[in-house]
Short mmCIF file of C-alpha atoms in Angstrom, two decimals:
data_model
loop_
_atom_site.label_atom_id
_atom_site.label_comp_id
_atom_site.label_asym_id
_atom_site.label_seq_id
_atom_site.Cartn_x
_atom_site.Cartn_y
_atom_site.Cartn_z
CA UNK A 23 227.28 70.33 -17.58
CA UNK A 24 230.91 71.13 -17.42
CA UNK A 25 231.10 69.80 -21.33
CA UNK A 26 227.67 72.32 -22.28
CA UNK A 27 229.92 74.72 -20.45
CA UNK A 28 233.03 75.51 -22.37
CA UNK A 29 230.43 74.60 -26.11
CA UNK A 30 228.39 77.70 -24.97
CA UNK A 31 231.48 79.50 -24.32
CA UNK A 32 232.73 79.09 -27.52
CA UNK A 33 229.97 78.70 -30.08
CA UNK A 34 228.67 81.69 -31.28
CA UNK A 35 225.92 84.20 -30.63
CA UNK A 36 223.83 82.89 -33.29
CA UNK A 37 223.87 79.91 -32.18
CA UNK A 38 223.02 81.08 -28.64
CA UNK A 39 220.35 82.60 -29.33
CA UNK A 40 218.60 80.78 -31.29
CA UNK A 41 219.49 77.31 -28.86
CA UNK A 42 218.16 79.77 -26.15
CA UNK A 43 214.85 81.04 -28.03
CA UNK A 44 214.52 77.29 -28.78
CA UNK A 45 214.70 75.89 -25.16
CA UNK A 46 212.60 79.30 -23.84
CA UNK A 47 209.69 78.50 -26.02
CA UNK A 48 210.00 74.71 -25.73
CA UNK A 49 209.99 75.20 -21.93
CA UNK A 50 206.79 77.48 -21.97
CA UNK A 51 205.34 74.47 -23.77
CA UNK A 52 206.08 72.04 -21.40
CA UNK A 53 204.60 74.06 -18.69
CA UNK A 54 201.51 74.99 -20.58
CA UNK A 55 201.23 71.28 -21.88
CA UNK A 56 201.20 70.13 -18.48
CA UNK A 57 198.64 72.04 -17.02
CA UNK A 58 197.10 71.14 -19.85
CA UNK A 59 197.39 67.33 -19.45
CA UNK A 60 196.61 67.86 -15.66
CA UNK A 61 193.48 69.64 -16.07
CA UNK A 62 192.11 67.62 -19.05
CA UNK A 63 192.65 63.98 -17.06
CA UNK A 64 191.20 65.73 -13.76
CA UNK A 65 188.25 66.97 -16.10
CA UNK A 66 187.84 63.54 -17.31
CA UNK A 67 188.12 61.80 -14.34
CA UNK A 68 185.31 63.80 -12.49
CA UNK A 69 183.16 63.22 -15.64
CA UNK A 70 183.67 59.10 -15.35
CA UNK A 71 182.87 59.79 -11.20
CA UNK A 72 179.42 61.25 -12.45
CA UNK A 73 178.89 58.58 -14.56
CA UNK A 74 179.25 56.00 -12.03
CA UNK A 75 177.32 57.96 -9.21
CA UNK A 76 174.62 58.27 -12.22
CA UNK A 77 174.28 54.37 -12.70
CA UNK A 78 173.76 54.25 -8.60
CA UNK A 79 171.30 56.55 -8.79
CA UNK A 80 169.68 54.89 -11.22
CA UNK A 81 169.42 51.89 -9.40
CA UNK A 82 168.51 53.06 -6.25
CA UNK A 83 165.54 54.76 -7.85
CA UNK A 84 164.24 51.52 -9.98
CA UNK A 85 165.00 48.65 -7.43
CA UNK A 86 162.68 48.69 -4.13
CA UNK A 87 163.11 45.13 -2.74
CA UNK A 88 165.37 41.80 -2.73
CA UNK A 89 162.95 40.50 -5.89
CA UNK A 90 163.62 43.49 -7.80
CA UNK A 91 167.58 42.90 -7.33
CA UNK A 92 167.18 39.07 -8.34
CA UNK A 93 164.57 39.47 -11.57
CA UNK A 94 166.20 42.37 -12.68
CA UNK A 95 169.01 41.38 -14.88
CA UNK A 96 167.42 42.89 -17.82
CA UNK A 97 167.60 46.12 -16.01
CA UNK A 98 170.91 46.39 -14.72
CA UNK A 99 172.08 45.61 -18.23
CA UNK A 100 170.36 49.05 -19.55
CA UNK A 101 171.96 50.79 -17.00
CA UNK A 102 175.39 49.64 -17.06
CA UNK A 103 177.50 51.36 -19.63
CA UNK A 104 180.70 49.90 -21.30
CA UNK A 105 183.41 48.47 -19.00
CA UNK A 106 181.36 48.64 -15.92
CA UNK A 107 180.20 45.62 -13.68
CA UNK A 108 177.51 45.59 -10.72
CA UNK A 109 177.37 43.29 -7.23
CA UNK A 110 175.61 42.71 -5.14
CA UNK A 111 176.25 42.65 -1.56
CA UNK A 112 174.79 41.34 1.78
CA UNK A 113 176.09 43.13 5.06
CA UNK A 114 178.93 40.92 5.37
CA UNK A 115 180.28 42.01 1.90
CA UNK A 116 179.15 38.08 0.06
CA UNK A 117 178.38 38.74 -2.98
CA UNK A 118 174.81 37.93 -3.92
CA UNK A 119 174.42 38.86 -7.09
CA UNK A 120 177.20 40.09 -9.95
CA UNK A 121 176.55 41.19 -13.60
CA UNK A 122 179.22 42.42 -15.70
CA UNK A 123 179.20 44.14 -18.80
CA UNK A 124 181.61 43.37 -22.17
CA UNK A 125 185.70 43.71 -21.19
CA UNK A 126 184.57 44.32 -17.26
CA UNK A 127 187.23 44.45 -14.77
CA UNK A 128 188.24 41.04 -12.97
CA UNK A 129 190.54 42.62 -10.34
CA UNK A 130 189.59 41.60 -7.00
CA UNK A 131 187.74 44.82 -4.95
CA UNK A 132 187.43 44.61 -1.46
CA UNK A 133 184.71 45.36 0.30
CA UNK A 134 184.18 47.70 2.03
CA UNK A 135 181.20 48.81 4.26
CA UNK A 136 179.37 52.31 3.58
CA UNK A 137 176.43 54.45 4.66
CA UNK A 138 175.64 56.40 2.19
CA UNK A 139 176.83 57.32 -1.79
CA UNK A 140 180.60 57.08 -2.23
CA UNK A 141 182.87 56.98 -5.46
CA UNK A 142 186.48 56.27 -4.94
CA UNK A 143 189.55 55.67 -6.82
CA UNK A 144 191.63 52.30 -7.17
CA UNK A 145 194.80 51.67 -8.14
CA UNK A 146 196.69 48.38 -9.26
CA UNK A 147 199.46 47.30 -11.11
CA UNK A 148 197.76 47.09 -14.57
CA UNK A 149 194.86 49.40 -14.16
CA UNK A 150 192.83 52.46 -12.46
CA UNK A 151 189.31 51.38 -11.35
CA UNK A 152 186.65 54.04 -10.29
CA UNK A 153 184.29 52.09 -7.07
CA UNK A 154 180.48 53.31 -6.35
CA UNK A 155 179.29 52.14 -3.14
CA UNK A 156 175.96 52.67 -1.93
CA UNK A 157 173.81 50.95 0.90
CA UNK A 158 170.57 49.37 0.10
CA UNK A 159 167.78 48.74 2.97
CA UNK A 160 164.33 46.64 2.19
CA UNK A 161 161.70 44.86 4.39
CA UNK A 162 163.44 41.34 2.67
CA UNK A 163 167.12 42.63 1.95
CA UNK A 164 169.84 45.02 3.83
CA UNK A 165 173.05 44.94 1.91
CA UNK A 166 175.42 47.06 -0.20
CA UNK A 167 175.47 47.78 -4.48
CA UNK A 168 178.81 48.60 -6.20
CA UNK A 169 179.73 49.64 -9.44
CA UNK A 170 182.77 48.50 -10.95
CA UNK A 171 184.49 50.63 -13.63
CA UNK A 172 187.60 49.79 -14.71
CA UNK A 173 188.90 53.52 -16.82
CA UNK A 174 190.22 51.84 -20.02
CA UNK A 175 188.23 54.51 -22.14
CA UNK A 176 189.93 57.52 -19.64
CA UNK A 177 193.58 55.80 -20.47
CA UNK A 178 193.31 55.06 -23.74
CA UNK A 179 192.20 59.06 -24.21
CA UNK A 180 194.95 60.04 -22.22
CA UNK A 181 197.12 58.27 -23.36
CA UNK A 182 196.28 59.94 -27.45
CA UNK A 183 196.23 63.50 -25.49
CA UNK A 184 200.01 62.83 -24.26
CA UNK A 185 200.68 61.56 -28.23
CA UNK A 186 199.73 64.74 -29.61
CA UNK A 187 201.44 66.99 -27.02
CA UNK A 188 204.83 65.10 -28.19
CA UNK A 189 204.29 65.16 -31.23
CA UNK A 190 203.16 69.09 -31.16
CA UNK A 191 206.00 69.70 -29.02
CA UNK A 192 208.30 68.08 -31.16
CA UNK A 193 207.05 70.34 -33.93
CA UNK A 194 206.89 73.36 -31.57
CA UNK A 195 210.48 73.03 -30.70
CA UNK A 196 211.81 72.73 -34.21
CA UNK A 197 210.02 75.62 -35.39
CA UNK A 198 210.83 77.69 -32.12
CA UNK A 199 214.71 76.66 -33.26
CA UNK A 200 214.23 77.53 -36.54
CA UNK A 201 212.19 80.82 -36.09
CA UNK A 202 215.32 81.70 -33.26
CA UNK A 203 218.04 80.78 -35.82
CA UNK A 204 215.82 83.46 -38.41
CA UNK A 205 215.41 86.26 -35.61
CA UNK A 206 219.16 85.74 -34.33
CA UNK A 207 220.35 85.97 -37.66
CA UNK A 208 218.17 89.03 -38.51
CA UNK A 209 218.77 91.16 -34.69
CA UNK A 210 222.59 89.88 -35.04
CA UNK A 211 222.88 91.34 -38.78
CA UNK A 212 224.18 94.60 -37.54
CA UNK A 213 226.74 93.44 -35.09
CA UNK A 214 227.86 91.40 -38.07
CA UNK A 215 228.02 94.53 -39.99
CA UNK A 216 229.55 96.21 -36.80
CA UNK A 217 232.30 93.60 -36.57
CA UNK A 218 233.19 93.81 -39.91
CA UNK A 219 233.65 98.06 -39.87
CA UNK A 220 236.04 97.33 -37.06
CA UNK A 221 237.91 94.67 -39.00
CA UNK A 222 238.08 97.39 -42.00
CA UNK A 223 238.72 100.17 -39.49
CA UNK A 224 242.09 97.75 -38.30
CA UNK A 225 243.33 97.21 -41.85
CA UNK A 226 242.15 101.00 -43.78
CA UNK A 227 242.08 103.62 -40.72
CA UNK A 228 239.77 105.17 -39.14
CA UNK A 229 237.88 106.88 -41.84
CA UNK A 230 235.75 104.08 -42.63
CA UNK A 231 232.01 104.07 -41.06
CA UNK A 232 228.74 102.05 -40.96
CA UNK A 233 226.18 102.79 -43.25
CA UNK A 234 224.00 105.14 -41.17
CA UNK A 235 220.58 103.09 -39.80
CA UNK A 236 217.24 105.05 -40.56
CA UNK A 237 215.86 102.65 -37.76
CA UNK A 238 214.86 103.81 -33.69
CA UNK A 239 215.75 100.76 -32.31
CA UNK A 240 218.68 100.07 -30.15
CA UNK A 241 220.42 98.88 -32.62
CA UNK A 242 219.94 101.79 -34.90
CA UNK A 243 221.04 103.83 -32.15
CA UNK A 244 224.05 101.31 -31.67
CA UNK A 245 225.08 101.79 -34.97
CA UNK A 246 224.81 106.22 -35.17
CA UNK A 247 226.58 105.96 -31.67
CA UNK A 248 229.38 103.85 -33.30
CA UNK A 249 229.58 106.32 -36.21
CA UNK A 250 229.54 109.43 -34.03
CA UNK A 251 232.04 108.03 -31.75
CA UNK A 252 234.21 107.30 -35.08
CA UNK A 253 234.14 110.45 -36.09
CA UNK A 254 235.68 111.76 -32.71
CA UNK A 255 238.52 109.46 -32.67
CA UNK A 256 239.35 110.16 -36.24
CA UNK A 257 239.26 114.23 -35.20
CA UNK A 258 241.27 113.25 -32.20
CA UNK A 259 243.62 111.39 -34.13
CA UNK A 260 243.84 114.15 -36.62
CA UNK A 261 244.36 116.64 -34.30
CA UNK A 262 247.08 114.69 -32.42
CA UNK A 263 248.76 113.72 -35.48
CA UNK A 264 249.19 117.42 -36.54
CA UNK A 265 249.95 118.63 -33.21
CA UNK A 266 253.20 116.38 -33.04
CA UNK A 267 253.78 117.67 -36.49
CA UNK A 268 253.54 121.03 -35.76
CA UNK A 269 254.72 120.89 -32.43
CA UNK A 270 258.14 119.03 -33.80
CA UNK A 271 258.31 121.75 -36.28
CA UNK A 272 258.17 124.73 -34.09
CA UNK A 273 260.74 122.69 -31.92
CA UNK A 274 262.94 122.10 -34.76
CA UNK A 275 263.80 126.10 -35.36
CA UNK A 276 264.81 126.68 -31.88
CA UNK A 277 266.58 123.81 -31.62
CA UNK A 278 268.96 124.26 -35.13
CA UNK A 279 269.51 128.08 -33.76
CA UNK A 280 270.77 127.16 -30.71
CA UNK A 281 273.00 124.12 -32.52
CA UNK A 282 274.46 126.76 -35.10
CA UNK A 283 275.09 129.05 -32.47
CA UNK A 284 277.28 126.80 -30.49
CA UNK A 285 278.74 125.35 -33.25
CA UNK A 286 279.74 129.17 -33.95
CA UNK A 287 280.95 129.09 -30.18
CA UNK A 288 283.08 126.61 -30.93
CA UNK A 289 285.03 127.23 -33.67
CA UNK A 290 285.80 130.84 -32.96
CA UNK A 291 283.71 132.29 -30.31
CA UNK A 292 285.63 131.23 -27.43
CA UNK A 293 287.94 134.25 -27.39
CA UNK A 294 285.74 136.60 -29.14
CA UNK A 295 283.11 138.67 -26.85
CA UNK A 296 280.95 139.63 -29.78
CA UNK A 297 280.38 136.44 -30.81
CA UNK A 298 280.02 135.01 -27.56
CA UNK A 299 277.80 137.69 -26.69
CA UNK A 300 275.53 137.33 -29.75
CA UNK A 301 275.16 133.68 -29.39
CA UNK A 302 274.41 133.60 -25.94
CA UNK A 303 271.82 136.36 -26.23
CA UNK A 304 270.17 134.51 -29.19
CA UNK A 305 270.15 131.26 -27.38
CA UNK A 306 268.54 132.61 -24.07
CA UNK A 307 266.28 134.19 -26.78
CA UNK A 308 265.03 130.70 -28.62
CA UNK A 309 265.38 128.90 -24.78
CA UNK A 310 262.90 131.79 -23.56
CA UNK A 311 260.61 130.37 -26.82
CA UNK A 312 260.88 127.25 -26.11
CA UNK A 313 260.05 127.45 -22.58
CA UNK A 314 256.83 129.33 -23.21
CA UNK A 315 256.22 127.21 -25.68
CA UNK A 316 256.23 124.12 -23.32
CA UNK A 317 253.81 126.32 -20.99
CA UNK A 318 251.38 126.88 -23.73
CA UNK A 319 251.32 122.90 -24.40
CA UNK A 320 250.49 122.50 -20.98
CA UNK A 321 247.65 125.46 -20.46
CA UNK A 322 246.13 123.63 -24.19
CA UNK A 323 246.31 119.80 -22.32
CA UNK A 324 244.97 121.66 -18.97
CA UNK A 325 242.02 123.20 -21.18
CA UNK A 326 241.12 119.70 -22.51
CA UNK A 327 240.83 117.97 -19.58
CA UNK A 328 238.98 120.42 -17.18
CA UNK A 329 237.09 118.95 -14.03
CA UNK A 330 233.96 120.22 -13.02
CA UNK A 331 233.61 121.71 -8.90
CA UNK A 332 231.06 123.44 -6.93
CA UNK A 333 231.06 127.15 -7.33
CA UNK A 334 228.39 129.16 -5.37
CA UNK A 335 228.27 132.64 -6.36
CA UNK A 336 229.32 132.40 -9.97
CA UNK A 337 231.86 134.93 -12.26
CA UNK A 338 231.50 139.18 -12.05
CA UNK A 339 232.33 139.55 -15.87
CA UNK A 340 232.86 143.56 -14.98
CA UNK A 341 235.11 143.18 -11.67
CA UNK A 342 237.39 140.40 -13.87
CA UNK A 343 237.19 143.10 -17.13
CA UNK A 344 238.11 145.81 -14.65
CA UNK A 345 241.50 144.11 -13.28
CA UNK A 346 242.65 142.60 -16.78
CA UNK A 347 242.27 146.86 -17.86
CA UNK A 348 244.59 147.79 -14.52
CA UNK A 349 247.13 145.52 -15.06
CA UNK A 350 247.72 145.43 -18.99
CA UNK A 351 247.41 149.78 -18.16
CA UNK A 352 250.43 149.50 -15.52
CA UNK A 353 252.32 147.36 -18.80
CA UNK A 354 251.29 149.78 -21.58
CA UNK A 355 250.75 153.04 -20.52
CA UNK A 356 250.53 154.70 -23.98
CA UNK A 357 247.42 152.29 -24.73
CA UNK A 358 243.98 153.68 -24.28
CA UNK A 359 241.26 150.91 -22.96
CA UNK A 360 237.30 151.63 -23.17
CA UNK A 361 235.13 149.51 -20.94
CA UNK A 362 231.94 149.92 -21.72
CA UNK A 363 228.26 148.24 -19.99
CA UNK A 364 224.52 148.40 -18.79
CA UNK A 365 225.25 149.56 -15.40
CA UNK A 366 221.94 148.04 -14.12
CA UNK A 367 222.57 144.87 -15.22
CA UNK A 368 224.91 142.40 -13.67
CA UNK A 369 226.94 140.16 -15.67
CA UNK A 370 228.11 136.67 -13.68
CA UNK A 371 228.66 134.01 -15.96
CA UNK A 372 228.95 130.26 -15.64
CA UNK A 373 232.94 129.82 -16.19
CA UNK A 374 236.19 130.37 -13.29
CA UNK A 375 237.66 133.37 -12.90
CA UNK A 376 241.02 131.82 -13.19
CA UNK A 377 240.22 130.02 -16.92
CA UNK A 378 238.38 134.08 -17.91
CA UNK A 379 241.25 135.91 -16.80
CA UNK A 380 243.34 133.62 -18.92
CA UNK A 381 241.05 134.07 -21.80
CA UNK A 382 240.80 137.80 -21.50
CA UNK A 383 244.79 138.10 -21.47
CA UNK A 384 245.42 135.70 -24.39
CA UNK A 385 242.58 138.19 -26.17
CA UNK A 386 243.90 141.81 -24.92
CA UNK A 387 247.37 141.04 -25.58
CA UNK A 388 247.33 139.98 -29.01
CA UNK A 389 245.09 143.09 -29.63
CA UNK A 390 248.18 145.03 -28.06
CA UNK A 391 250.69 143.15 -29.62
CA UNK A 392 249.30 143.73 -33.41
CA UNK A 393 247.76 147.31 -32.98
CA UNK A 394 251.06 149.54 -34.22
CA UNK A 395 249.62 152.89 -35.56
CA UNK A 396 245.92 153.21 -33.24
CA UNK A 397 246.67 151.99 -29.61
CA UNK A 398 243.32 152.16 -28.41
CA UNK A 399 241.43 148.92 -27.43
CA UNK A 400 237.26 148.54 -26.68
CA UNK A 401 235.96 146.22 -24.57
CA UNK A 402 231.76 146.05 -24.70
CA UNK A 403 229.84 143.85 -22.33
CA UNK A 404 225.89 142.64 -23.67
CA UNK A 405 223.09 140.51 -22.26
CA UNK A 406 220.54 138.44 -23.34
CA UNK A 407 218.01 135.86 -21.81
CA UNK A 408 220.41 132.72 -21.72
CA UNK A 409 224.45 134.20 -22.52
CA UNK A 410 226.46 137.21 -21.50
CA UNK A 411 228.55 138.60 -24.75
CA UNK A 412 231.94 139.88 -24.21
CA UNK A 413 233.22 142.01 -27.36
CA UNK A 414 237.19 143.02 -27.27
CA UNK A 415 237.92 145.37 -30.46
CA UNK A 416 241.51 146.25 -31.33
CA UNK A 417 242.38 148.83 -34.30
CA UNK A 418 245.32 147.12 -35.57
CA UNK A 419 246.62 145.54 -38.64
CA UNK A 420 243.84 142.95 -39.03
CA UNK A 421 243.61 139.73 -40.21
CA UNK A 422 242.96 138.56 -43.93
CA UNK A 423 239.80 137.20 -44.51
CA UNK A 424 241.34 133.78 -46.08
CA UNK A 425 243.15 133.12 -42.65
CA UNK A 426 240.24 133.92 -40.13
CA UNK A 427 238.67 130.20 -40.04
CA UNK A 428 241.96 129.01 -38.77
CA UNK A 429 243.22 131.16 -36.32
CA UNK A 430 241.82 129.40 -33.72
CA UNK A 431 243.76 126.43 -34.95
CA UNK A 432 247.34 125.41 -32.64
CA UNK A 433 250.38 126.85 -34.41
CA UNK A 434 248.06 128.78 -36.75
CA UNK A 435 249.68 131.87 -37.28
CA UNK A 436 248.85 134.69 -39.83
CA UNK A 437 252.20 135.75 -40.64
CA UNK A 438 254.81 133.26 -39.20
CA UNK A 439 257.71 136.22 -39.27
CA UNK A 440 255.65 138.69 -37.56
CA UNK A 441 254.28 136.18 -35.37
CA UNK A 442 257.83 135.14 -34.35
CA UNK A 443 259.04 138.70 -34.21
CA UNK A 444 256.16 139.36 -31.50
CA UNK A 445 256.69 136.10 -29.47
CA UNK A 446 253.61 133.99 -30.41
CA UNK A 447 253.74 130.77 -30.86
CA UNK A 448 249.72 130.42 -32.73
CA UNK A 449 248.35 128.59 -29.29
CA UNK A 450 246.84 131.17 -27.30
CA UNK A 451 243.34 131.80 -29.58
CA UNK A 452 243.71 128.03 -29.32
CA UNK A 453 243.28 127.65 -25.55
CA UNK A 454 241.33 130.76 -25.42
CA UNK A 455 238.61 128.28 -27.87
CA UNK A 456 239.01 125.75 -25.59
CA UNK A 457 238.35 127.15 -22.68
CA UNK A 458 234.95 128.86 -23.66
CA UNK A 459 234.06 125.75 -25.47
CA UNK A 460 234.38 123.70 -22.27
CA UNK A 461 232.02 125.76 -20.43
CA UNK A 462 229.51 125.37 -23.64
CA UNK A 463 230.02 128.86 -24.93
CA UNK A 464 231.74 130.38 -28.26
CA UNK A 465 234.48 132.79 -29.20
CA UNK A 466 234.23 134.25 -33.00
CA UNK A 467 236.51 136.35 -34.70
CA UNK A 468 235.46 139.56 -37.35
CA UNK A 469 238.38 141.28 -39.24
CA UNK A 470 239.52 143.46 -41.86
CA UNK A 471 242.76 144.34 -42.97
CA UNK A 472 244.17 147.66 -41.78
CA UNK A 473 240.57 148.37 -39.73
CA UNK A 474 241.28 146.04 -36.72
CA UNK A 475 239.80 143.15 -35.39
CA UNK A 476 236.70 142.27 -32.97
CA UNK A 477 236.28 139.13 -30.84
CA UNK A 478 233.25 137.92 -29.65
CA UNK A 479 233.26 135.65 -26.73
CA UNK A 480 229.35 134.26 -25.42
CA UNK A 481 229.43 132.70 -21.94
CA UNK A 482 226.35 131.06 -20.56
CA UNK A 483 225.23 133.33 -17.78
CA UNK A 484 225.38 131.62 -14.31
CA UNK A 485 222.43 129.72 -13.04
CA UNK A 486 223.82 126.45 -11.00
CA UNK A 487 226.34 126.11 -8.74
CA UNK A 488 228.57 123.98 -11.52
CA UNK A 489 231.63 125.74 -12.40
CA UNK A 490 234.34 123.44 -14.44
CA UNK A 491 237.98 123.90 -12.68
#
């Protein structure tokens, strides 16, 4: 055992399988070949019994008195069949009278006394004997006739029925190994092909994929779940890759402004004002970027890693609308904000206030920030059967059309001058996506330059008490 142990640890799953498959069928065999055997010598035995308790009855019917035991020879030889011997006994178990038939038994029987028709079973060392007792009673003759069967014919027939079970089960077992070995091979083919697209995935990257499986199996579905889940690590990867990229490179500009500046410091600013005023101004400037910067980073890793809790009552899409309005009003006074909605209808939504306050400032501020001739913003709230629609239109510069599918990108930004000049650093429509994303809704973007732009965000209106955090 503790040798099988460390082979079936080792050897592979082919090979498992199919040794498994083998010893399976080979064992349902055995079981079935057995009860076989059983009931086919039990079947046999009870048929050599009736024979026996046949020949008694036989005699019992034909012989009426001592002279019929004695003359009858002739007689008992029809009735005997093959093997089988007769005796005849008085009541003290002498025997008065044997005939035996061609390759009869000559183990010794013992006698034993009886009232009435019995067939029993003996055992020795060389062979099974079936015994029929019966009593006899006559005016001339009270004594005892037994039949004497030695089962030659019932081993020799069992023994050819346990032949042909070995030899079938031989058979059986190397065609349940090989018919395992051909299934194994065929089930295992694509965890081969599996194995492989992960060895190829090690040495090319992540780009390379299983050939899709048209199959509904499990192992069809094994192999579009492996594909699928490829994909997502290769957009993860992607995505991380160009984050550190971009996020290095938006690092980098601060960084070599705040170098040159006290680099300027120290060659001749020390006793100049002006210069130490300008370079300390325009550091604090690019530390001030950097910092929100770092925030922004953290809201985007916050947004793609939200928890679900418990929330009971849902969002009030109006009463959050409403506050965003009174606080960006206090900040810009000279802006004009519309609110507009069914008044009948109520608007909670499945999403935290927290994460849709954050969305609606990211939204309403760049709509501030980039609206320089019409500072007037509308905000329109709409309804339907499954999602609540909230619509934010600015009338500002716009967006070309060639830079609206990436806007929602990080460190996309439409103009990387003005962007700078305004304080953006091209995350917030990225968190803004993420958050209405991870509550299963969408945010879409309409624009045209020197009209303004519209954003459409689509929340699922609230119906359970799950509310991600």
């Amino acid at each position: 055992m503790k040798r099988i142990k460390p082979w079936l640890q080792k050897g592979s799953l082919k090979v498992k399988w199919s040794v498994g498959a083998s010893i399976a069928i080979f064992l349902t065999f055995l079981i079935f070949g057995f009860l076989q055997y059983t009931l086919i010598s039990r079947w046999l035995l009870h048929e050599e019994a009736s024979s026996v308790a046949q020949v008694l009855d036989d005699l019992d019917s034909r012989v009426q008195n001592m002279d019929d035991l004695l003359s009858n020879r002739l007689l008992f030889q029809q009735v005997l069949e093959k093997d089988q011997s007769i005796r005849i006994l008085d009541k003290s178990g002498k025997s008065v009278l044997v005939v035996r038939s061609e390759h009869s038994s000559n183990a010794k029987v013992p006698f034993v006394p009886v009232h009435s028709k019995v067939v029993s079973l003996m055992e020795t060392k060389n062979e099974k004997i079936l015994i029929g007792r019966t009593s006899f009673h006559s005016q001339s003759f009270n004594g005892y006739i037994e039949v004497i069967y030695p089962l030659y014919r019932y081993e020799r027939l069992m023994r050819n029925v346990l032949f042909v079970m070995l030899v079938a089960g031989g058979i059986g077992l190397l065609l349940s190994a090989l018919l395992g070995f051909i299934m194994a091979k065929n089930f295992l083919k694509p965890l081969q092909k599996l194995a492989s697209t992960m060895q190829s995935i090690r040495k090319k990257g992540f780009q390379e994929r299983m050939e899709p499986s048209q199959s509904k199996d499990e192992m069809g579905e094994l192999t579009n779940i492996f594909n699928e889940m490829m994909d997502q690590i290769e957009r993860s990867f992607n995505q991380q890759k160009r984050f550190v990229e971009d996020a290095s490179h938006e690092l980098r500009t601060p960084v070599q402004v705040m170098e040159g500046h006290l680099n300027l410091l120290n060659r001749w600013g020390k006793n100049d004002p002006v210069v130490l005023e300008e370079s300390l101004q325009a550091s604090l400037q690019e530390l001030s970027r950097m910092k929100k910067l770092v925030e922004e980073l953290l809201d985007l890793s916050r947004a793609e890693e939200m928890k679900i809790m418990k929330n009971d009552t849902g969002t009030d899409l109006i009463h959050v609308v409403e506050r965003i309005i009174r606080n960006f009003k206090m900040i810009h006074e000279h802006f004009d904000f519309h609110f507009k909605y069914e008044k009948k209808e109520d608007y909670l939504v499945q999403i935290s206030e927290n994460h849709l306050e954050q969305i609606l400032i990211i939204i309403v501020d760049n709509a501030i920030k980039y609206s320089d001739q019409i500072t007037k913003v509308d905000i329109r709230l709409e309804k339907d059967a499954n999602d609540a629609a909230l619509i934010i239109k600015d009338y500002g510069i716009g967006i070309p059309e060639v830079d609206l599918p990436h806007i929602f990108h990080r460190f996309y930004r439409v103009d990387k001058a003005r962007s700078r000049e305004k304080g953006g650093n091209g995350l917030g429509l990225a968190i803004a996506k993420q958050l209405v994303e991870g509550y299963g809704g969408t945010i879409h973007a309409s624009s045209k330059v020197g009209e303004g732009t519209e954003i459409t965000i689509k929340l699922p209106l609230y119906k359970s008490g799950l509310i991600k955090n």
